[in-house]
Tab-separated table of N, CA and C in Angstrom:
chain	number	residue	atom	x	y	z
A	1	SER	N	15.983	163.593	91.455
A	1	SER	CA	15.770	164.356	90.231
A	1	SER	C	14.439	163.989	89.573
A	2	ARG	N	13.852	162.840	89.943
A	2	ARG	CA	12.580	162.430	89.344
A	2	ARG	C	11.394	162.719	90.248
A	3	LEU	N	11.591	163.435	91.319
A	3	LEU	CA	10.506	163.827	92.213
A	3	LEU	C	9.640	164.859	91.510
A	4	GLU	N	8.324	164.656	91.527
A	4	GLU	CA	7.384	165.604	90.925
A	4	GLU	C	6.623	166.301	92.045
A	5	ILE	N	6.519	167.622	91.970
A	5	ILE	CA	5.852	168.388	93.022
A	5	ILE	C	4.832	169.324	92.389
A	6	GLY	N	3.594	169.276	92.902
A	6	GLY	CA	2.528	170.179	92.470
A	6	GLY	C	2.183	171.140	93.583
A	7	ASN	N	1.101	171.907	93.430
A	7	ASN	CA	0.704	172.884	94.451
A	7	ASN	C	0.353	172.243	95.777
A	8	ASP	N	-0.330	171.105	95.738
A	8	ASP	CA	-0.743	170.446	96.972
A	8	ASP	C	-0.502	168.940	96.922
A	9	TRP	N	0.495	168.510	96.159
A	9	TRP	CA	0.806	167.093	96.030
A	9	TRP	C	2.270	166.902	95.654
A	10	ALA	N	2.737	165.683	95.881
A	10	ALA	CA	4.083	165.285	95.445
A	10	ALA	C	4.024	163.820	95.044
A	11	ARG	N	4.828	163.428	94.083
A	11	ARG	CA	4.877	162.046	93.616
A	11	ARG	C	6.342	161.613	93.569
A	12	ILE	N	6.618	160.494	94.271
A	12	ILE	CA	7.972	159.954	94.242
A	12	ILE	C	8.028	158.836	93.201
A	13	PRO	N	9.185	158.599	92.609
A	13	PRO	CA	9.304	157.560	91.582
A	13	PRO	C	9.016	156.168	92.139
A	14	TYR	N	8.492	155.288	91.296
A	14	TYR	CA	8.233	153.900	91.655
A	14	TYR	C	9.516	153.275	92.192
A	15	GLY	N	9.383	152.484	93.253
A	15	GLY	CA	10.533	151.776	93.813
A	15	GLY	C	11.334	152.592	94.806
A	16	THR	N	10.866	153.787	95.153
A	16	THR	CA	11.561	154.598	96.155
A	16	THR	C	10.664	154.745	97.377
A	17	ALA	N	11.212	155.272	98.427
A	17	ALA	CA	10.447	155.471	99.657
A	17	ALA	C	10.694	156.879	100.162
A	18	LEU	N	9.775	157.350	100.949
A	18	LEU	CA	9.888	158.666	101.553
A	18	LEU	C	9.775	158.502	103.061
A	19	ASP	N	10.806	158.906	103.789
A	19	ASP	CA	10.787	158.848	105.249
A	19	ASP	C	10.554	160.258	105.752
A	20	MET	N	9.354	160.513	106.267
A	20	MET	CA	9.026	161.849	106.744
A	20	MET	C	9.516	162.074	108.159
A	21	GLY	N	10.132	161.058	108.744
A	21	GLY	CA	10.683	161.200	110.078
A	21	GLY	C	9.632	161.525	111.116
A	22	GLY	N	10.092	162.048	112.240
A	22	GLY	CA	9.204	162.331	113.359
A	22	GLY	C	8.133	163.349	113.038
A	23	LEU	N	8.476	164.368	112.290
A	23	LEU	CA	7.493	165.397	111.965
A	23	LEU	C	6.334	164.795	111.183
A	24	GLY	N	6.623	163.902	110.255
A	24	GLY	CA	5.572	163.232	109.489
A	24	GLY	C	4.692	162.369	110.376
A	25	LYS	N	5.317	161.649	111.322
A	25	LYS	CA	4.535	160.818	112.249
A	25	LYS	C	3.639	161.689	113.118
A	26	GLY	N	4.176	162.789	113.607
A	26	GLY	CA	3.383	163.693	114.441
A	26	GLY	C	2.211	164.276	113.677
A	27	TYR	N	2.474	164.732	112.467
A	27	TYR	CA	1.424	165.323	111.639
A	27	TYR	C	0.328	164.293	111.339
A	28	LEU	N	0.725	163.070	110.978
A	28	LEU	CA	-0.253	162.029	110.689
A	28	LEU	C	-1.047	161.648	111.941
A	29	ASN	N	-0.378	161.580	113.098
A	29	ASN	CA	-1.095	161.320	114.359
A	29	ASN	C	-2.166	162.389	114.597
A	30	ASP	N	-1.811	163.655	114.375
A	30	ASP	CA	-2.780	164.741	114.561
A	30	ASP	C	-3.956	164.600	113.600
A	31	LEU	N	-3.678	164.241	112.340
A	31	LEU	CA	-4.756	164.053	111.360
A	31	LEU	C	-5.679	162.904	111.762
A	32	LEU	N	-5.095	161.791	112.195
A	32	LEU	CA	-5.901	160.648	112.618
A	32	LEU	C	-6.755	160.997	113.833
A	33	ALA	N	-6.173	161.704	114.795
A	33	ALA	CA	-6.923	162.110	115.992
A	33	ALA	C	-8.078	163.038	115.612
A	34	LYS	N	-7.839	163.932	114.677
A	34	LYS	CA	-8.902	164.839	114.230
A	34	LYS	C	-10.038	164.054	113.578
A	35	GLN	N	-9.689	163.029	112.805
A	35	GLN	CA	-10.717	162.199	112.168
A	35	GLN	C	-11.554	161.450	113.206
A	36	LEU	N	-10.904	160.974	114.268
A	36	LEU	CA	-11.644	160.262	115.314
A	36	LEU	C	-12.519	161.217	116.108
A	37	GLY	N	-11.977	162.427	116.338
A	37	GLY	CA	-12.729	163.466	117.029
A	37	GLY	C	-13.447	162.945	118.249
A	38	THR	N	-14.719	163.208	118.311
A	38	THR	CA	-15.538	162.759	119.441
A	38	THR	C	-16.303	161.478	119.112
A	39	ARG	N	-16.028	160.888	117.949
A	39	ARG	CA	-16.731	159.655	117.559
A	39	ARG	C	-16.282	158.457	118.374
A	40	VAL	N	-15.123	158.550	118.998
A	40	VAL	CA	-14.585	157.456	119.802
A	40	VAL	C	-14.410	157.973	121.221
A	41	LYS	N	-14.870	157.192	122.194
A	41	LYS	CA	-14.828	157.620	123.598
A	41	LYS	C	-13.397	157.836	124.089
A	42	GLY	N	-12.493	156.924	123.800
A	42	GLY	CA	-11.103	157.045	124.204
A	42	GLY	C	-10.240	156.307	123.206
A	43	TYR	N	-9.103	156.864	122.882
A	43	TYR	CA	-8.226	156.183	121.931
A	43	TYR	C	-6.759	156.445	122.242
A	44	TRP	N	-5.944	155.574	121.673
A	44	TRP	CA	-4.492	155.622	121.754
A	44	TRP	C	-3.987	155.284	120.365
A	45	ILE	N	-3.254	156.179	119.745
A	45	ILE	CA	-2.673	155.931	118.425
A	45	ILE	C	-1.167	156.036	118.574
A	46	SER	N	-0.460	155.034	118.074
A	46	SER	CA	1.003	155.052	118.125
A	46	SER	C	1.543	154.823	116.725
A	47	LEU	N	2.326	155.764	116.250
A	47	LEU	CA	3.002	155.638	114.962
A	47	LEU	C	4.503	155.688	115.228
A	48	GLY	N	5.135	154.544	115.152
A	48	GLY	CA	6.583	154.493	115.361
A	48	GLY	C	7.022	155.019	116.711
A	49	GLY	N	6.188	154.841	117.733
A	49	GLY	CA	6.557	155.289	119.074
A	49	GLY	C	6.052	156.669	119.433
A	50	ASP	N	5.591	157.450	118.454
A	50	ASP	CA	4.964	158.730	118.759
A	50	ASP	C	3.500	158.435	119.036
A	51	VAL	N	3.000	158.912	120.179
A	51	VAL	CA	1.685	158.512	120.670
A	51	VAL	C	0.791	159.732	120.831
A	52	ILE	N	-0.496	159.566	120.484
A	52	ILE	CA	-1.502	160.569	120.800
A	52	ILE	C	-2.672	159.843	121.455
A	53	THR	N	-3.182	160.414	122.544
A	53	THR	CA	-4.278	159.797	123.294
A	53	THR	C	-5.395	160.806	123.475
A	54	SER	N	-6.574	160.279	123.718
A	54	SER	CA	-7.698	161.125	124.083
A	54	SER	C	-8.654	160.302	124.938
A	55	GLY	N	-9.336	160.957	125.833
A	55	GLY	CA	-10.279	160.248	126.696
A	55	GLY	C	-9.557	159.392	127.713
A	56	LEU	N	-10.231	158.323	128.131
A	56	LEU	CA	-9.693	157.420	129.136
A	56	LEU	C	-9.520	156.032	128.539
A	57	ASN	N	-8.707	155.203	129.189
A	57	ASN	CA	-8.490	153.842	128.709
A	57	ASN	C	-9.668	152.938	129.076
A	58	GLN	N	-9.538	151.629	128.787
A	58	GLN	CA	-10.632	150.681	129.025
A	58	GLN	C	-11.027	150.587	130.496
A	59	ALA	N	-10.106	150.876	131.389
A	59	ALA	CA	-10.386	150.826	132.830
A	59	ALA	C	-10.873	152.176	133.358
A	60	ASP	N	-11.195	153.092	132.454
A	60	ASP	CA	-11.658	154.430	132.808
A	60	ASP	C	-10.597	155.224	133.570
A	61	GLN	N	-9.342	154.977	133.224
A	61	GLN	CA	-8.203	155.652	133.834
A	61	GLN	C	-7.482	156.482	132.769
A	62	PRO	N	-6.693	157.482	133.193
A	62	PRO	CA	-5.895	158.224	132.212
A	62	PRO	C	-4.908	157.287	131.501
A	63	TRP	N	-4.632	157.567	130.250
A	63	TRP	CA	-3.660	156.780	129.498
A	63	TRP	C	-2.272	156.974	130.095
A	64	ALA	N	-1.513	155.902	130.216
A	64	ALA	CA	-0.130	155.948	130.695
A	64	ALA	C	0.776	155.591	129.524
A	65	VAL	N	1.784	156.396	129.295
A	65	VAL	CA	2.719	156.171	128.201
A	65	VAL	C	4.083	155.842	128.794
A	66	ASP	N	4.578	154.638	128.486
A	66	ASP	CA	5.902	154.229	128.951
A	66	ASP	C	6.975	154.866	128.075
A	67	ILE	N	8.046	155.305	128.705
A	67	ILE	CA	9.192	155.857	127.983
A	67	ILE	C	10.360	154.930	128.243
A	68	ARG	N	10.915	154.414	127.163
A	68	ARG	CA	11.977	153.418	127.262
A	68	ARG	C	13.307	154.023	126.876
A	69	ASN	N	14.357	153.466	127.459
A	69	ASN	CA	15.706	153.875	127.124
A	69	ASN	C	15.950	153.600	125.649
A	70	THR	N	16.710	154.440	124.999
A	70	THR	CA	16.929	154.286	123.561
A	70	THR	C	18.106	153.376	123.233
A	71	ASN	N	18.826	152.906	124.234
A	71	ASN	CA	19.930	151.993	123.927
A	71	ASN	C	19.386	150.581	123.729
A	72	GLY	N	20.244	149.644	123.488
A	72	GLY	CA	19.818	148.281	123.210
A	72	GLY	C	18.990	147.637	124.304
A	73	ALA	N	19.131	148.061	125.550
A	73	ALA	CA	18.420	147.435	126.661
A	73	ALA	C	16.909	147.702	126.603
A	74	ARG	N	16.519	148.845	126.107
A	74	ARG	CA	15.111	149.214	125.995
A	74	ARG	C	14.356	149.100	127.323
A	75	ARG	N	15.030	149.373	128.421
A	75	ARG	CA	14.361	149.274	129.711
A	75	ARG	C	13.521	150.523	129.971
A	76	LEU	N	12.478	150.343	130.764
A	76	LEU	CA	11.594	151.436	131.116
A	76	LEU	C	12.357	152.451	131.959
A	77	ILE	N	12.294	153.733	131.549
A	77	ILE	CA	12.978	154.766	132.327
A	77	ILE	C	12.010	155.828	132.840
A	78	GLY	N	10.767	155.768	132.424
A	78	GLY	CA	9.808	156.748	132.906
A	78	GLY	C	8.428	156.446	132.379
A	79	GLN	N	7.454	157.159	132.916
A	79	GLN	CA	6.083	157.008	132.465
A	79	GLN	C	5.403	158.361	132.580
A	80	ALA	N	4.614	158.692	131.567
A	80	ALA	CA	3.853	159.938	131.594
A	80	ALA	C	2.377	159.596	131.568
A	81	LEU	N	1.584	160.323	132.336
A	81	LEU	CA	0.138	160.129	132.358
A	81	LEU	C	-0.529	161.291	131.648
A	82	ALA	N	-1.476	160.971	130.753
A	82	ALA	CA	-2.280	162.024	130.138
A	82	ALA	C	-3.076	162.688	131.257
A	83	PRO	N	-2.978	163.992	131.435
A	83	PRO	CA	-3.531	164.644	132.614
A	83	PRO	C	-5.042	164.762	132.674
A	84	SER	N	-5.745	164.510	131.597
A	84	SER	CA	-7.198	164.650	131.619
A	84	SER	C	-7.790	163.862	130.463
A	85	LYS	N	-9.070	164.046	130.242
A	85	LYS	CA	-9.737	163.375	129.131
A	85	LYS	C	-9.410	164.039	127.793
A	86	ALA	N	-8.696	165.145	127.820
A	86	ALA	CA	-8.356	165.877	126.600
A	86	ALA	C	-7.335	165.105	125.764
A	87	THR	N	-7.060	165.609	124.595
A	87	THR	CA	-6.075	164.998	123.701
A	87	THR	C	-4.670	165.427	124.109
A	88	TRP	N	-3.774	164.425	124.267
A	88	TRP	CA	-2.382	164.686	124.610
A	88	TRP	C	-1.496	163.809	123.755
A	89	ALA	N	-0.364	164.361	123.356
A	89	ALA	CA	0.573	163.640	122.502
A	89	ALA	C	1.933	163.554	123.181
A	90	PHE	N	2.638	162.467	122.888
A	90	PHE	CA	3.938	162.195	123.487
A	90	PHE	C	4.898	161.819	122.361
A	91	ALA	N	6.046	162.468	122.312
A	91	ALA	CA	7.049	162.120	121.307
A	91	ALA	C	8.418	162.110	121.961
A	92	THR	N	9.273	161.223	121.475
A	92	THR	CA	10.627	161.094	121.993
A	92	THR	C	11.608	161.223	120.844
A	93	SER	N	12.691	161.943	121.098
A	93	SER	CA	13.770	162.067	120.129
A	93	SER	C	15.080	161.825	120.862
A	94	GLY	N	16.081	161.434	120.140
A	94	GLY	CA	17.371	161.201	120.774
A	94	GLY	C	18.482	160.992	119.770
A	95	THR	N	19.665	160.757	120.315
A	95	THR	CA	20.850	160.627	119.469
A	95	THR	C	21.432	159.224	119.453
A	96	SER	N	20.825	158.279	120.173
A	96	SER	CA	21.447	156.953	120.252
A	96	SER	C	20.843	155.930	119.295
A	97	VAL	N	19.783	156.291	118.578
A	97	VAL	CA	19.186	155.407	117.585
A	97	VAL	C	19.406	156.048	116.217
A	98	ARG	N	19.487	155.247	115.177
A	98	ARG	CA	19.722	155.736	113.818
A	98	ARG	C	20.997	156.556	113.762
A	99	LYS	N	22.086	155.949	114.152
A	99	LYS	CA	23.352	156.670	114.100
A	99	LYS	C	24.405	155.799	113.465
A	100	GLY	N	25.430	156.422	113.008
A	100	GLY	CA	26.570	155.722	112.444
A	100	GLY	C	27.816	156.207	113.142
A	101	PRO	N	28.966	155.828	112.656
A	101	PRO	CA	30.214	156.265	113.293
A	101	PRO	C	30.332	157.789	113.315
A	102	GLY	N	30.212	158.351	114.517
A	102	GLY	CA	30.390	159.792	114.678
A	102	GLY	C	29.209	160.643	114.239
A	103	TRP	N	28.063	160.051	113.986
A	103	TRP	CA	26.931	160.870	113.562
A	103	TRP	C	25.605	160.314	114.078
A	104	HIS	N	24.570	161.156	114.030
A	104	HIS	CA	23.188	160.770	114.330
A	104	HIS	C	22.295	161.580	113.404
A	105	HIS	N	20.994	161.433	113.515
A	105	HIS	CA	20.071	162.014	112.540
A	105	HIS	C	19.625	163.444	112.810
A	106	LEU	N	19.994	164.041	113.934
A	106	LEU	CA	19.580	165.408	114.239
A	106	LEU	C	20.669	166.376	113.780
A	107	ILE	N	20.383	167.107	112.728
A	107	ILE	CA	21.383	167.935	112.057
A	107	ILE	C	21.270	169.391	112.484
A	108	ASP	N	22.406	169.989	112.858
A	108	ASP	CA	22.499	171.401	113.190
A	108	ASP	C	22.498	172.183	111.882
A	109	SER	N	21.511	173.037	111.690
A	109	SER	CA	21.392	173.768	110.423
A	109	SER	C	22.522	174.765	110.203
A	110	LYS	N	23.232	175.140	111.267
A	110	LYS	CA	24.355	176.077	111.124
A	110	LYS	C	25.597	175.392	110.580
A	111	THR	N	25.757	174.109	110.894
A	111	THR	CA	26.972	173.398	110.478
A	111	THR	C	26.703	172.306	109.439
A	112	ASN	N	25.430	171.940	109.279
A	112	ASN	CA	25.044	170.808	108.426
A	112	ASN	C	25.679	169.495	108.880
A	113	LEU	N	25.994	169.422	110.160
A	113	LEU	CA	26.558	168.228	110.778
A	113	LEU	C	25.647	167.798	111.926
A	114	PRO	N	25.816	166.579	112.417
A	114	PRO	CA	25.028	166.182	113.584
A	114	PRO	C	25.209	167.170	114.739
A	115	ALA	N	24.108	167.516	115.382
A	115	ALA	CA	24.149	168.474	116.488
A	115	ALA	C	25.040	167.956	117.605
A	116	LYS	N	25.840	168.843	118.168
A	116	LYS	CA	26.670	168.494	119.326
A	116	LYS	C	25.840	168.810	120.555
A	117	THR	N	25.534	167.767	121.325
A	117	THR	CA	24.633	167.918	122.458
A	117	THR	C	24.973	166.894	123.531
A	118	ASP	N	24.644	167.238	124.776
A	118	ASP	CA	24.803	166.280	125.860
A	118	ASP	C	23.484	165.583	126.183
A	119	VAL	N	22.400	165.930	125.489
A	119	VAL	CA	21.108	165.270	125.684
A	119	VAL	C	21.043	164.065	124.756
A	120	VAL	N	20.815	162.893	125.323
A	120	VAL	CA	20.711	161.676	124.506
A	120	VAL	C	19.262	161.292	124.248
A	121	LEU	N	18.321	161.841	125.027
A	121	LEU	CA	16.907	161.528	124.849
A	121	LEU	C	16.066	162.654	125.425
A	122	ALA	N	15.041	163.048	124.695
A	122	ALA	CA	14.065	164.005	125.211
A	122	ALA	C	12.684	163.506	124.818
A	123	SER	N	11.793	163.438	125.789
A	123	SER	CA	10.415	163.028	125.557
A	123	SER	C	9.535	164.171	126.037
A	124	VAL	N	8.574	164.582	125.191
A	124	VAL	CA	7.790	165.785	125.472
A	124	VAL	C	6.302	165.497	125.298
A	125	MET	N	5.468	166.045	126.211
A	125	MET	CA	4.019	165.934	126.114
A	125	MET	C	3.435	167.308	125.781
A	126	MET	N	2.595	167.329	124.731
A	126	MET	CA	1.921	168.535	124.281
A	126	MET	C	0.515	168.157	123.796
A	127	PRO	N	-0.364	169.131	123.564
A	127	PRO	CA	-1.682	168.814	123.013
A	127	PRO	C	-1.638	168.336	121.559
A	128	SER	N	-0.562	168.604	120.845
A	128	SER	CA	-0.425	168.232	119.441
A	128	SER	C	0.778	167.308	119.259
A	129	ALA	N	0.599	166.249	118.460
A	129	ALA	CA	1.708	165.330	118.188
A	129	ALA	C	2.794	166.010	117.357
A	130	THR	N	2.396	166.888	116.450
A	130	THR	CA	3.381	167.620	115.652
A	130	THR	C	4.246	168.481	116.567
A	131	GLN	N	3.608	169.203	117.487
A	131	GLN	CA	4.355	170.023	118.452
A	131	GLN	C	5.291	169.160	119.287
A	132	SER	N	4.784	168.052	119.800
A	132	SER	CA	5.591	167.170	120.647
A	132	SER	C	6.843	166.724	119.920
A	133	ASP	N	6.660	166.322	118.669
A	133	ASP	CA	7.780	165.812	117.897
A	133	ASP	C	8.835	166.887	117.645
A	134	VAL	N	8.396	168.049	117.216
A	134	VAL	CA	9.332	169.138	116.934
A	134	VAL	C	10.062	169.558	118.208
A	135	LEU	N	9.325	169.714	119.301
A	135	LEU	CA	9.945	170.179	120.538
A	135	LEU	C	10.906	169.147	121.131
A	136	ALA	N	10.598	167.864	120.999
A	136	ALA	CA	11.515	166.829	121.496
A	136	ALA	C	12.841	166.900	120.743
A	137	SER	N	12.787	167.037	119.431
A	137	SER	CA	14.026	167.145	118.646
A	137	SER	C	14.788	168.419	118.985
A	138	CYS	N	14.066	169.534	119.137
A	138	CYS	CA	14.717	170.795	119.514
A	138	CYS	C	15.399	170.684	120.871
A	139	ALA	N	14.733	170.043	121.825
A	139	ALA	CA	15.306	169.895	123.163
A	139	ALA	C	16.618	169.128	123.113
A	140	VAL	N	16.665	168.079	122.314
A	140	VAL	CA	17.911	167.317	122.181
A	140	VAL	C	18.999	168.217	121.619
A	141	MET	N	18.696	168.919	120.549
A	141	MET	CA	19.714	169.745	119.893
A	141	MET	C	20.166	170.924	120.740
A	142	LEU	N	19.281	171.459	121.585
A	142	LEU	CA	19.649	172.595	122.435
A	142	LEU	C	20.611	172.205	123.555
A	143	GLY	N	20.550	170.961	124.019
A	143	GLY	CA	21.401	170.528	125.111
A	143	GLY	C	20.774	170.806	126.463
A	144	SER	N	21.374	170.218	127.504
A	144	SER	CA	20.772	170.255	128.840
A	144	SER	C	20.709	171.650	129.448
A	145	GLN	N	21.589	172.556	129.058
A	145	GLN	CA	21.586	173.898	129.646
A	145	GLN	C	20.389	174.733	129.204
A	146	LYS	N	19.846	174.461	128.008
A	146	LYS	CA	18.770	175.291	127.469
A	146	LYS	C	17.452	174.552	127.275
A	147	ALA	N	17.470	173.230	127.269
A	147	ALA	CA	16.293	172.447	126.869
A	147	ALA	C	15.067	172.696	127.740
A	148	LEU	N	15.201	172.586	129.055
A	148	LEU	CA	14.026	172.710	129.929
A	148	LEU	C	13.417	174.111	129.891
A	149	GLN	N	14.246	175.128	129.872
A	149	GLN	CA	13.736	176.496	129.788
A	149	GLN	C	12.992	176.697	128.469
A	150	PHE	N	13.545	176.176	127.383
A	150	PHE	CA	12.913	176.260	126.070
A	150	PHE	C	11.559	175.555	126.080
A	151	LEU	N	11.509	174.324	126.598
A	151	LEU	CA	10.264	173.562	126.615
A	151	LEU	C	9.196	174.229	127.465
A	152	LYS	N	9.596	174.757	128.602
A	152	LYS	CA	8.642	175.452	129.466
A	152	LYS	C	8.074	176.674	128.743
A	153	ALA	N	8.924	177.436	128.066
A	153	ALA	CA	8.474	178.619	127.333
A	153	ALA	C	7.521	178.257	126.195
A	154	LYS	N	7.670	177.064	125.639
A	154	LYS	CA	6.809	176.622	124.533
A	154	LYS	C	5.534	175.942	125.015
A	155	GLY	N	5.366	175.837	126.346
A	155	GLY	CA	4.126	175.303	126.897
A	155	GLY	C	4.083	173.796	127.059
A	156	ALA	N	5.234	173.143	127.082
A	156	ALA	CA	5.246	171.689	127.283
A	156	ALA	C	4.633	171.356	128.634
A	157	ARG	N	3.811	170.315	128.660
A	157	ARG	CA	3.177	169.878	129.902
A	157	ARG	C	4.162	169.074	130.748
A	158	THR	N	4.871	168.168	130.086
A	158	THR	CA	5.818	167.289	130.758
A	158	THR	C	7.018	167.075	129.842
A	159	ALA	N	8.180	166.952	130.434
A	159	ALA	CA	9.383	166.629	129.658
A	159	ALA	C	10.224	165.637	130.450
A	160	LEU	N	10.782	164.697	129.749
A	160	LEU	CA	11.729	163.762	130.327
A	160	LEU	C	13.015	163.939	129.520
A	161	ILE	N	14.102	164.256	130.207
A	161	ILE	CA	15.380	164.500	129.542
A	161	ILE	C	16.417	163.546	130.128
A	162	ARG	N	17.140	162.843	129.269
A	162	ARG	CA	18.264	162.014	129.709
A	162	ARG	C	19.515	162.607	129.069
A	163	PHE	N	20.531	162.870	129.905
A	163	PHE	CA	21.742	163.460	129.344
A	163	PHE	C	22.990	162.770	129.841
A	164	ARG	N	24.064	162.980	129.095
A	164	ARG	CA	25.365	162.368	129.427
A	164	ARG	C	25.929	162.989	130.690
A	165	GLY	N	26.817	162.263	131.288
A	165	GLY	CA	27.439	162.758	132.498
A	165	GLY	C	26.616	162.375	133.701
A	166	LYS	N	27.212	162.403	134.834
A	166	LYS	CA	26.541	162.039	136.088
A	166	LYS	C	25.760	160.743	135.923
A	167	GLN	N	26.396	159.729	135.350
A	167	GLN	CA	25.799	158.414	135.129
A	167	GLN	C	24.504	158.489	134.306
A	168	GLY	N	24.508	159.317	133.276
A	168	GLY	CA	23.333	159.377	132.411
A	168	GLY	C	22.125	159.933	133.120
A	169	ARG	N	22.286	161.011	133.821
A	169	ARG	CA	21.232	161.602	134.627
A	169	ARG	C	19.910	161.707	133.870
A	170	LEU	N	18.836	161.463	134.580
A	170	LEU	CA	17.489	161.525	134.040
A	170	LEU	C	16.707	162.570	134.825
A	171	LEU	N	15.999	163.413	134.127
A	171	LEU	CA	15.191	164.436	134.775
A	171	LEU	C	13.791	164.393	134.178
A	172	VAL	N	12.794	164.188	135.017
A	172	VAL	CA	11.400	164.230	134.579
A	172	VAL	C	10.804	165.494	135.168
A	173	LYS	N	10.210	166.310	134.330
A	173	LYS	CA	9.706	167.593	134.781
A	173	LYS	C	8.244	167.747	134.381
A	174	HIS	N	7.363	167.872	135.377
A	174	HIS	CA	5.999	168.328	135.141
A	174	HIS	C	6.109	169.801	135.473
A	175	PHE	N	6.032	170.657	134.485
A	175	PHE	CA	6.443	172.037	134.669
A	175	PHE	C	5.772	172.676	135.858
A	176	GLY	N	6.592	173.299	136.666
A	176	GLY	CA	6.177	173.838	137.943
A	176	GLY	C	6.915	173.124	139.060
A	177	LYS	N	7.134	171.805	138.911
A	177	LYS	CA	7.895	171.096	139.940
A	177	LYS	C	8.575	169.878	139.311
A	178	THR	N	9.703	169.502	139.886
A	178	THR	CA	10.404	168.317	139.440
A	178	THR	C	9.781	167.101	140.091
A	179	VAL	N	9.433	166.099	139.316
A	179	VAL	CA	8.796	164.912	139.836
A	179	VAL	C	9.833	163.847	140.167
A	180	THR	N	10.744	163.591	139.264
A	180	THR	CA	11.749	162.556	139.473
A	180	THR	C	13.074	163.036	138.911
A	181	ALA	N	14.116	162.871	139.648
A	181	ALA	CA	15.455	163.148	139.119
A	181	ALA	C	16.393	162.105	139.701
A	182	TYR	N	17.088	161.355	138.838
A	182	TYR	CA	18.056	160.367	139.295
A	182	TYR	C	19.075	160.082	138.250
């Protein structure tokens, strides 16, 4: 009730915090990348696990982004390579972190309840961090039957989807061909 909003600004009361979630991280990553522009030969920016890269790494190689399981083990489950010297962003969303009894943070706008989905993790590569973040969350909420078709239609370069059933099947897709499925 004490939030103040203007035409192009907002002010939260002292002693409170604002969590902009993944969309905020993606948007800020895009702003930071725009500021760096061509002034930096190659960079990697990570905000809470959402990553944006441009150029090549110190070894003059494409940037490699590790994708870790979202459960307590945090083991490596995949890796995505930035396909060129261009700017690429990687974002992951899922249902196994930030959850409580019977709920998680991805809300179905039709029910105002946590989305019912068999996708536990979706990681998406796009030219924009904002796009990556939004599409990763959408892929989780859509479920395994619709996620890959949706991501391909939206122009995703790469997607990694982990879903329930079949021992937590993992599918890595570089659109056009399946790279890894296990």
